[in-house]
CSV table of N, CA, C and O in Angstrom, one decimal:
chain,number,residue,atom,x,y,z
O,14,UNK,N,84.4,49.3,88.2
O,14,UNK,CA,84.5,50.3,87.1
O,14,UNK,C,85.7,51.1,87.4
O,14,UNK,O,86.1,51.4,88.5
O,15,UNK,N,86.4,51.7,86.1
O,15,UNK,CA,87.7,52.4,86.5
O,15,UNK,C,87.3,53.7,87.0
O,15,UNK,O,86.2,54.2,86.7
O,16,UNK,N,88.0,54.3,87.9
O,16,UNK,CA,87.3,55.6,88.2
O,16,UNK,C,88.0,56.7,87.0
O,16,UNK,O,87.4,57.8,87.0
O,17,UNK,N,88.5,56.6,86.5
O,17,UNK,CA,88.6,57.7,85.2
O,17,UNK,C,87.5,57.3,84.3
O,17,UNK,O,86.7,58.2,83.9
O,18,UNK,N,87.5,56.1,83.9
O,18,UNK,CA,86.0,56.0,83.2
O,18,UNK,C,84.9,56.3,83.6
O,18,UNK,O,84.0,56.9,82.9
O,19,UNK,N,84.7,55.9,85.1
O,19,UNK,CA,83.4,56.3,85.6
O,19,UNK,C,83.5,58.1,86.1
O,19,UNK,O,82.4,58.6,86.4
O,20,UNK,N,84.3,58.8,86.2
O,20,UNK,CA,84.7,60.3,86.0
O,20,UNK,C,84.2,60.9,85.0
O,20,UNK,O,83.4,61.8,85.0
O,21,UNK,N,84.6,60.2,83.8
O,21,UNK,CA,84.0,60.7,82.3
O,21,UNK,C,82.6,60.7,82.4
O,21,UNK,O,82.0,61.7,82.1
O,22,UNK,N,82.1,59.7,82.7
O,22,UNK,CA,80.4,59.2,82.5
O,22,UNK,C,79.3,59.9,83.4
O,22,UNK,O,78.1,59.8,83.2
O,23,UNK,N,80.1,61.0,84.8
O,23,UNK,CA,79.4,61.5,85.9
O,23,UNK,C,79.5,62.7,85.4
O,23,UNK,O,78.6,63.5,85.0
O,24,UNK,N,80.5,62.9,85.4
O,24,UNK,CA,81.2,64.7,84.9
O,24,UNK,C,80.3,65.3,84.9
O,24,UNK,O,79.6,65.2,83.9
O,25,UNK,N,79.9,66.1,85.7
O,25,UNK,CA,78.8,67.6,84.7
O,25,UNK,C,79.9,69.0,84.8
O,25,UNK,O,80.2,69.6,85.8
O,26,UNK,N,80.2,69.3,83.5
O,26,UNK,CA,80.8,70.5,83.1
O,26,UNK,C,80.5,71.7,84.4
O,26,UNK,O,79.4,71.8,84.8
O,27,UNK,N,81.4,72.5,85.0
O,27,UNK,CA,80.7,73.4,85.4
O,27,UNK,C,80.5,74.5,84.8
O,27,UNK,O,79.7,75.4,85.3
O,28,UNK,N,81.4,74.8,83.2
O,28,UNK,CA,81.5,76.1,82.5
O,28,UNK,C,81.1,75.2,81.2
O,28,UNK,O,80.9,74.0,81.2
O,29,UNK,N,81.0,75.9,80.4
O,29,UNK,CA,80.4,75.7,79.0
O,29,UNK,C,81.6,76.1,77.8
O,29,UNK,O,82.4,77.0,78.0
O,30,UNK,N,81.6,75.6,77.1
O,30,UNK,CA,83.2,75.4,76.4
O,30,UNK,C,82.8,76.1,74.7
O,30,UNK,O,81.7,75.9,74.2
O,31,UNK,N,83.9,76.7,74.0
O,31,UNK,CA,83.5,77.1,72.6
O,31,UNK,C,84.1,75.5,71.9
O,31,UNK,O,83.8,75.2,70.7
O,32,UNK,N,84.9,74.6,72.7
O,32,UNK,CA,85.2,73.4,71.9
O,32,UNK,C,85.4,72.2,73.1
O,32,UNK,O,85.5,72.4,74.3
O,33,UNK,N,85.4,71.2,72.6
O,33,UNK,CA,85.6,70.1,73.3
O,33,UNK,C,86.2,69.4,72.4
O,33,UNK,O,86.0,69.6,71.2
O,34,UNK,N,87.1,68.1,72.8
O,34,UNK,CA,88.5,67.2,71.9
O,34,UNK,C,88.2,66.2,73.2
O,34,UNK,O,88.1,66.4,74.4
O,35,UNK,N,88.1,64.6,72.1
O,35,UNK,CA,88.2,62.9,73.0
O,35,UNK,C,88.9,62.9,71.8
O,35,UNK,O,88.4,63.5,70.8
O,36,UNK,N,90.2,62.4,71.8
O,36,UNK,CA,91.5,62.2,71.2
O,36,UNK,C,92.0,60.6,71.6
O,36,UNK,O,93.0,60.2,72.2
O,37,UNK,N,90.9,59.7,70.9
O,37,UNK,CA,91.6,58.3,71.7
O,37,UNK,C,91.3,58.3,73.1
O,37,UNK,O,92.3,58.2,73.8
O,38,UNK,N,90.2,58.3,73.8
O,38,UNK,CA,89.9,58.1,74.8
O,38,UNK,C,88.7,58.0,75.6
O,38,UNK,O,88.7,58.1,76.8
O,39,UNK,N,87.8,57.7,74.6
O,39,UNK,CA,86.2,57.0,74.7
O,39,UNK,C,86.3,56.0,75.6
O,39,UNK,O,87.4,55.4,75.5
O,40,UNK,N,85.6,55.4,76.6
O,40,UNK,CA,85.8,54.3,77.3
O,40,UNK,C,84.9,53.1,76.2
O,40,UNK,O,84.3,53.3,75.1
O,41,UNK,N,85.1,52.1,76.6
O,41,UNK,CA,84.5,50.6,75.5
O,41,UNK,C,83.2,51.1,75.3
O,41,UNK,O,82.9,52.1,76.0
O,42,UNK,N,82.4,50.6,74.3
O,42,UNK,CA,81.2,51.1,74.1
O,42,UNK,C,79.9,50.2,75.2
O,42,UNK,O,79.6,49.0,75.1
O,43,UNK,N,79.5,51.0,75.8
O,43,UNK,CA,78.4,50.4,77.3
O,43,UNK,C,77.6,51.7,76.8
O,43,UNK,O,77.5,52.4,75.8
O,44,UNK,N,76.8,51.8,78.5
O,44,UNK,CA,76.0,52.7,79.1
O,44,UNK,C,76.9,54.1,79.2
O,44,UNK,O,76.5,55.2,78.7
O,45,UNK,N,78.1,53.8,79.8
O,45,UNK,CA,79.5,55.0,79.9
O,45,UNK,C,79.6,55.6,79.0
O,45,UNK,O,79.4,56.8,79.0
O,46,UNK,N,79.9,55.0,77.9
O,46,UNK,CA,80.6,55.4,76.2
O,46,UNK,C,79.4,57.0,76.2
O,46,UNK,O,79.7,58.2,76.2
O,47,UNK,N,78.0,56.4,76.1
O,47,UNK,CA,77.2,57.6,76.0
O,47,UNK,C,77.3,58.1,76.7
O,47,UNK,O,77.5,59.3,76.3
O,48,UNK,N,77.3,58.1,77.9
O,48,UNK,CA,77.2,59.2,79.1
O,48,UNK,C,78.8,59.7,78.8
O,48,UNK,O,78.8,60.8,79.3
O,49,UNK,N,79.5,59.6,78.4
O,49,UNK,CA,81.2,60.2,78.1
O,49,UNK,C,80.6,61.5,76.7
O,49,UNK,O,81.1,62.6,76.5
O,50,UNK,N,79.5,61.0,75.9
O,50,UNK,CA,79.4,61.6,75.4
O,50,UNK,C,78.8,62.9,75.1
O,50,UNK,O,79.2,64.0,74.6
O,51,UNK,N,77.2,62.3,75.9
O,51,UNK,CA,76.8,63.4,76.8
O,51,UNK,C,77.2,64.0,77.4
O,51,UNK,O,76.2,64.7,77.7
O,52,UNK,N,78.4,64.7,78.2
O,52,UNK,CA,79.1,65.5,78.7
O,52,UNK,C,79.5,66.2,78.1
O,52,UNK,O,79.2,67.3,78.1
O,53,UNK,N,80.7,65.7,77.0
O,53,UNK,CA,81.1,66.3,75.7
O,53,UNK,C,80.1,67.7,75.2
O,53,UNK,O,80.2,68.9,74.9
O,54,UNK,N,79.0,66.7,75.1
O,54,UNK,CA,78.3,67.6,74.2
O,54,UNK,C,77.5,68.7,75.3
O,54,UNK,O,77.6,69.9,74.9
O,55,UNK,N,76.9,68.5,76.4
O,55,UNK,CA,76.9,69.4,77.6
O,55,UNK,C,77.9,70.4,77.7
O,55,UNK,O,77.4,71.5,78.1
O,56,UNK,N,79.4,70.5,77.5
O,56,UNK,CA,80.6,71.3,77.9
O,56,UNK,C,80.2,72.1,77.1
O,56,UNK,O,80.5,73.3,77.4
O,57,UNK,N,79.5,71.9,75.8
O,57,UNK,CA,79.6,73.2,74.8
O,57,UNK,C,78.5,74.0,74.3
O,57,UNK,O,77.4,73.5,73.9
O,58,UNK,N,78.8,75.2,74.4
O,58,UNK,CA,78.4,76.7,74.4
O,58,UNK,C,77.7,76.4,73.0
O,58,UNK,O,78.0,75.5,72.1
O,59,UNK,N,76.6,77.3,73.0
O,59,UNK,CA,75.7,77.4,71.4
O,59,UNK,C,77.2,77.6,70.5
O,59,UNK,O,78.3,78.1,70.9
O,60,UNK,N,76.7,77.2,69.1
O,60,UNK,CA,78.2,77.2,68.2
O,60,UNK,C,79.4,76.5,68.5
O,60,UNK,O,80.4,76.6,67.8
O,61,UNK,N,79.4,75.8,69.5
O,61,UNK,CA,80.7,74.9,70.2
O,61,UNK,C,80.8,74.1,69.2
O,61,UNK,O,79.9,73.8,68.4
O,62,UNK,N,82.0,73.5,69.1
O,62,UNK,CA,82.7,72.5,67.9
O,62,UNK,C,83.2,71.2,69.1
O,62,UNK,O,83.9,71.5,70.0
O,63,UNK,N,82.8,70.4,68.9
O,63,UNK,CA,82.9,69.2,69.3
O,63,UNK,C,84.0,68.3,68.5
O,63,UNK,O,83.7,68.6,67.3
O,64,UNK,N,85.3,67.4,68.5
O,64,UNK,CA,85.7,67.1,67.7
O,64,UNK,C,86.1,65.6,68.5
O,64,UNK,O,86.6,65.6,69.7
O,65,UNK,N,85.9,64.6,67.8
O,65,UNK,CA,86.0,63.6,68.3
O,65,UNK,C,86.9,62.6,67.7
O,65,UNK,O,86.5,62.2,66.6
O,66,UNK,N,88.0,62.1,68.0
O,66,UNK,CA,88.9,61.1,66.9
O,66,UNK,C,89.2,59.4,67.6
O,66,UNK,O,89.2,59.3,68.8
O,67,UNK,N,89.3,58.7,67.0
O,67,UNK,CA,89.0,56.9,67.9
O,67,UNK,C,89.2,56.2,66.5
O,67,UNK,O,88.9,56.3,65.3
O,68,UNK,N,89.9,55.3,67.6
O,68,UNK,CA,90.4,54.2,66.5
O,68,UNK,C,89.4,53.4,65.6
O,68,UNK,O,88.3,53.6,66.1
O,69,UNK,N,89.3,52.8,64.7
O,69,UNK,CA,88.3,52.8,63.6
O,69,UNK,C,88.2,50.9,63.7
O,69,UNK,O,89.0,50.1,63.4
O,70,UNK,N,86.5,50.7,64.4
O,70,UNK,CA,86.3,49.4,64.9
O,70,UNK,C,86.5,48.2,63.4
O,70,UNK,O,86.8,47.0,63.4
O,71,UNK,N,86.2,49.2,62.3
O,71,UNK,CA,85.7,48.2,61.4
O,71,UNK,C,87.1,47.9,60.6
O,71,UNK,O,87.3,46.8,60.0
O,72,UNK,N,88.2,49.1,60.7
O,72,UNK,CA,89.2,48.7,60.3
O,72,UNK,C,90.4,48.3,60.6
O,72,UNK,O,91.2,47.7,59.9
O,73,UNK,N,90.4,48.6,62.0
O,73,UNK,CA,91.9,48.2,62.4
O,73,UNK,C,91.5,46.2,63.0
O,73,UNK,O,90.4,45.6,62.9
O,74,UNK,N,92.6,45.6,63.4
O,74,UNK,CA,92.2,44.1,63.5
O,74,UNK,C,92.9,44.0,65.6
O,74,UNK,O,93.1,43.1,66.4
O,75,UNK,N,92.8,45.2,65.6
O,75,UNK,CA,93.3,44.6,67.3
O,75,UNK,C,92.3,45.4,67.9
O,75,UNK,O,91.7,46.2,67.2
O,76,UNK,N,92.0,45.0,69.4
O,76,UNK,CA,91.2,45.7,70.6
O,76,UNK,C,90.1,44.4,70.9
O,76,UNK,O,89.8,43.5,70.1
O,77,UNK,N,89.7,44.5,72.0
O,77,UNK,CA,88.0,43.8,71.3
O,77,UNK,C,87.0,44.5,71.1
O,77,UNK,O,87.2,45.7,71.0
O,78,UNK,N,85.8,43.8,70.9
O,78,UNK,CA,84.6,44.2,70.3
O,78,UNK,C,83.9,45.7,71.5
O,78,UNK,O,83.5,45.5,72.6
O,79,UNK,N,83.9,46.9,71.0
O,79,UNK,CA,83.5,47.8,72.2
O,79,UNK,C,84.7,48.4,72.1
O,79,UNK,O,84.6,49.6,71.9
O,80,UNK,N,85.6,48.0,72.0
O,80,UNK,CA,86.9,49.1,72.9
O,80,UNK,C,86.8,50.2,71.6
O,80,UNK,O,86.4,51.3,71.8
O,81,UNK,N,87.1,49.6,70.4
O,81,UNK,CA,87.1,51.1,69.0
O,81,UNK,C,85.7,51.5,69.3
O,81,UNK,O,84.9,51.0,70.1
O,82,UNK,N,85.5,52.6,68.2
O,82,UNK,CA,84.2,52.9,67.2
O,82,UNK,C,84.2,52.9,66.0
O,82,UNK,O,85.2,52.7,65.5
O,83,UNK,N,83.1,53.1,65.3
O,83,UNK,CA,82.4,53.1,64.2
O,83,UNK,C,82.4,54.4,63.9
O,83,UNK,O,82.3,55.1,64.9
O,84,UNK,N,82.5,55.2,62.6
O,84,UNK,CA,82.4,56.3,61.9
O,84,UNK,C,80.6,56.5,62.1
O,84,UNK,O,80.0,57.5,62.4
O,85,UNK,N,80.0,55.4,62.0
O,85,UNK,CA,78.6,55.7,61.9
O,85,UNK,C,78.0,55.8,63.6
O,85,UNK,O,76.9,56.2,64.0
O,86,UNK,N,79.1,55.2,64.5
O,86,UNK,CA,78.4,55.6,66.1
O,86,UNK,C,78.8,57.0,66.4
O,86,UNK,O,78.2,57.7,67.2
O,87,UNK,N,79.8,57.3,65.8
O,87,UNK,CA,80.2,58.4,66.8
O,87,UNK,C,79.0,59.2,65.7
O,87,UNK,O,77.9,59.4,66.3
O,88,UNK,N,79.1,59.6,64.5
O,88,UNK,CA,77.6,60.0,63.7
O,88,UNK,C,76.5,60.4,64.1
O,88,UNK,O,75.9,61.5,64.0
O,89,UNK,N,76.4,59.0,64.8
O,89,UNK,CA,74.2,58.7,64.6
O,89,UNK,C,74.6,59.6,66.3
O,89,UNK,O,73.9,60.6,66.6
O,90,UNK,N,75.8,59.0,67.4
O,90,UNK,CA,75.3,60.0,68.8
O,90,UNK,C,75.4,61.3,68.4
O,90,UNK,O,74.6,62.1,68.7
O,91,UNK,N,76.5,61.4,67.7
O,91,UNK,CA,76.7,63.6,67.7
O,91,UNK,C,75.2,63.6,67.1
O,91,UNK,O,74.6,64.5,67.7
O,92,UNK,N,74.4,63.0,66.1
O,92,UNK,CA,73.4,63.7,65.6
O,92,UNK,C,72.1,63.1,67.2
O,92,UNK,O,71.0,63.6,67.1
O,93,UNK,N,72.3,62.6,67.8
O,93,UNK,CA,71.5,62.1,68.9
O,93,UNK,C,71.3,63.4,70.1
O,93,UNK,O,70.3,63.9,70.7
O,94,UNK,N,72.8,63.5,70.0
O,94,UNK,CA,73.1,64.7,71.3
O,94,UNK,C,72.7,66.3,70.5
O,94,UNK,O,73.3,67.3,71.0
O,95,UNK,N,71.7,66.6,69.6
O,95,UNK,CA,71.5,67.1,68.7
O,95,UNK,C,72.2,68.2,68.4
O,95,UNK,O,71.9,69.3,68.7
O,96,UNK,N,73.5,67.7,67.6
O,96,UNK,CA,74.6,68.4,67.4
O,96,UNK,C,74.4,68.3,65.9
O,96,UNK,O,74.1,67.2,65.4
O,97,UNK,N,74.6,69.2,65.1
O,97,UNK,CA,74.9,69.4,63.6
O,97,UNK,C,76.1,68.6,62.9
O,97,UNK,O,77.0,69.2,63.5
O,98,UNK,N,76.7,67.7,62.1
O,98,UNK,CA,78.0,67.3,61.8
O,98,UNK,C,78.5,67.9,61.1
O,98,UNK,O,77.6,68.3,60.3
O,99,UNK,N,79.7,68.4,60.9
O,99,UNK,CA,80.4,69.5,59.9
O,99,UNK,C,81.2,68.6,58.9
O,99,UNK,O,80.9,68.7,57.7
O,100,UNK,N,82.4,67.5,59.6
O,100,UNK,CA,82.6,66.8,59.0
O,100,UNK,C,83.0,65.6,59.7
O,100,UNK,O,83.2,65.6,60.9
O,101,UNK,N,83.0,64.4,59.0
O,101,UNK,CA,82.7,63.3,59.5
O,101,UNK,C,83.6,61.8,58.2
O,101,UNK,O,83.2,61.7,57.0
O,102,UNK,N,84.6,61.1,58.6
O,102,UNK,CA,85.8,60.4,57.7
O,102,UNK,C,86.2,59.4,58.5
O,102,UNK,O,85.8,59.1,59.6
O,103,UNK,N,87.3,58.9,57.6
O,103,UNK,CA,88.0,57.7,57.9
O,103,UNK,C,89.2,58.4,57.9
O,103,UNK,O,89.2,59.6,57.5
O,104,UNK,N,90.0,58.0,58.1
O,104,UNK,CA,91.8,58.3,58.1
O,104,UNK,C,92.7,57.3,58.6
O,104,UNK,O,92.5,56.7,59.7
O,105,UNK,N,93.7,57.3,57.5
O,105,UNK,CA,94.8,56.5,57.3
O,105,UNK,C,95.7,57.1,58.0
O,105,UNK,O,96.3,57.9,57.4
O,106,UNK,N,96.1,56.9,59.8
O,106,UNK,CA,97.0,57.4,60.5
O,106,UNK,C,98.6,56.7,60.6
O,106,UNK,O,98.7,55.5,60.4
O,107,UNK,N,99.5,57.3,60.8
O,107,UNK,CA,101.0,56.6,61.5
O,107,UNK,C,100.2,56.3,62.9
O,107,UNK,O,99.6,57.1,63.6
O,108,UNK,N,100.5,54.5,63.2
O,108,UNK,CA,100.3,54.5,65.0
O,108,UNK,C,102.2,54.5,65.1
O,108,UNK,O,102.8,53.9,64.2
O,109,UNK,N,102.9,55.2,66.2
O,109,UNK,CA,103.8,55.4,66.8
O,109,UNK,C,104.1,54.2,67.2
O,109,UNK,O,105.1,53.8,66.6
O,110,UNK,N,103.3,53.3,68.1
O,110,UNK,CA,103.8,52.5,68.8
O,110,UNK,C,104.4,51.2,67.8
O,110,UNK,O,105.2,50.3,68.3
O,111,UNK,N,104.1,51.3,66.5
O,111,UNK,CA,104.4,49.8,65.7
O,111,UNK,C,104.8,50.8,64.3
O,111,UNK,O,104.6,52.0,64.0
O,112,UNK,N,105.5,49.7,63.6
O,112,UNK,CA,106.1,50.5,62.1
O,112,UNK,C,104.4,50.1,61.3
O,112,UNK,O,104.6,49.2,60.5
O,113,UNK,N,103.4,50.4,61.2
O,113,UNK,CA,102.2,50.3,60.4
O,113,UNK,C,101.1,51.6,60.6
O,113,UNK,O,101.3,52.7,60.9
O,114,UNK,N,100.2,51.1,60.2
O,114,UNK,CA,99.8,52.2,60.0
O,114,UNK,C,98.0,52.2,60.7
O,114,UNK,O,97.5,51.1,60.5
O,115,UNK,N,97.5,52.8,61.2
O,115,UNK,CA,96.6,52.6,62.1
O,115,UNK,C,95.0,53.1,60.8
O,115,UNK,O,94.9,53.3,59.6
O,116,UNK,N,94.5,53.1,61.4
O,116,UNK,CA,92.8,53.5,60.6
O,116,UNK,C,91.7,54.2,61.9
O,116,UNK,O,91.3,53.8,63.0
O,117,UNK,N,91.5,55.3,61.4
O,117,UNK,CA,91.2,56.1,62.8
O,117,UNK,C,89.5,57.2,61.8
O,117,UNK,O,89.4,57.6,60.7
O,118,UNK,N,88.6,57.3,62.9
O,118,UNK,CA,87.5,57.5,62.6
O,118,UNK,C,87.7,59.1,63.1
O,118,UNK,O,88.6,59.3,63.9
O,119,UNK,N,87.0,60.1,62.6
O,119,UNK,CA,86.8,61.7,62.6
O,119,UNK,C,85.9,61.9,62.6
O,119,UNK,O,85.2,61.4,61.7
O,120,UNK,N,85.3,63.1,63.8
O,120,UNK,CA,83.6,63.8,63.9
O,120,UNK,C,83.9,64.9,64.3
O,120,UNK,O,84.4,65.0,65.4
O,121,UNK,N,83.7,65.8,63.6
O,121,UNK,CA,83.5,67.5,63.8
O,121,UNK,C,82.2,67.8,63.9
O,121,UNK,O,81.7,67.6,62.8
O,122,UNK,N,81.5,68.2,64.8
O,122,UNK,CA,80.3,68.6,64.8
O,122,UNK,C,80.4,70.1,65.3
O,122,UNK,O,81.4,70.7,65.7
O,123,UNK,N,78.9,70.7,65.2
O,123,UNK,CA,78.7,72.2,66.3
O,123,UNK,C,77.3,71.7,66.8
O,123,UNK,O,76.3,71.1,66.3
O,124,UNK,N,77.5,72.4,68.2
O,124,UNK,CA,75.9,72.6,68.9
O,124,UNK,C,75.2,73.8,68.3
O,124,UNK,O,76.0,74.8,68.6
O,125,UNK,N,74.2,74.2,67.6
O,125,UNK,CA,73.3,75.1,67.0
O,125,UNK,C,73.2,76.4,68.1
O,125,UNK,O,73.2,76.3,69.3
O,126,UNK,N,73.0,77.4,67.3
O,126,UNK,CA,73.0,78.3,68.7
O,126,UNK,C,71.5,78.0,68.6
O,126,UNK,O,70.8,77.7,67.6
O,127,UNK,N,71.0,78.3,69.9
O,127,UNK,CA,69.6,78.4,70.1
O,127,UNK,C,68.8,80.0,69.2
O,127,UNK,O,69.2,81.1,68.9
O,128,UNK,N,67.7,79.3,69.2
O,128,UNK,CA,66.7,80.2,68.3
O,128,UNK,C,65.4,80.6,68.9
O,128,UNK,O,64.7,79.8,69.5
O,129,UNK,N,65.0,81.9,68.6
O,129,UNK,CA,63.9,82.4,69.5
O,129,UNK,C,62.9,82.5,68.9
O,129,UNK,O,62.7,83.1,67.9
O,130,UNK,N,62.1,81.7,69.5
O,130,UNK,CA,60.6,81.1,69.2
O,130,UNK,C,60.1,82.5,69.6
O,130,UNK,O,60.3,83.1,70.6
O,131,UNK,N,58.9,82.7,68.1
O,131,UNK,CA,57.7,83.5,68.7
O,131,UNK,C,56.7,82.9,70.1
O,131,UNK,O,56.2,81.8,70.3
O,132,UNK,N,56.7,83.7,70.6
O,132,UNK,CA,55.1,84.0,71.6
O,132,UNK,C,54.1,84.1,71.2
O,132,UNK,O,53.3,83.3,71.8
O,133,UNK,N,53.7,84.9,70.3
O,133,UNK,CA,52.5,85.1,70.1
O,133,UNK,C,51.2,84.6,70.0
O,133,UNK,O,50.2,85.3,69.8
């Protein structure tokens, strides 16, 4: 395993974050991919904004099968990691490296602040 991938997948935050950003850099979709995201969502503070962006599996035609995501994976985990979604899209990006045009998936979420349960 790469050790920057397996970095991502161990990580435990030692501070707690008002945001966290994976900008193109999810490892393939495995056991990792969630544990990458679990951390993510660990780093952040009640109210934390999570923002996640990756190339779009169903649209673009290069990578293999695992390496992109799905608008509805990154989704169904932020709502897994029980995060609220704010907003959540497709987008038609410039890729730099070629004269075309790339297809890239978007998740803005927040972690809820916690709420105080009666005692009584």
């Amino acid at each position: 395993m790469d050790l920057a991938v397996a970095d991502s997948a161990v990580r435990q935050p030692e501070t707690v974050n008002g945001s966290t950003l994976s900008s193109y850099a999810l490892p393939p979709r495995r056991p990792v991919r969630t544990a990458t995201l679990a951390a993510l969502a660990t780093a952040l503070a009640p109210g934390g904004i999570p923002a996640l962006g990756e190339w779009d599996e169903e649209a673009c035609d290069w990578g293999r099968p695992g390496d992109l995501a799905t608008l509805a994976e990154l989704t169904e985990a932020s709502i897994g990691l029980g995060l609220e979604i704010v907003r959540a899209e497709r987008q038609v990006v410039p890729r730099i490296q070629q004269p075309s045009e790339g297809h890239a998936v978007a998740v803005i979420a927040r972690r809820p602040h916690d709420t105080l349960e009666g005692t009584g």
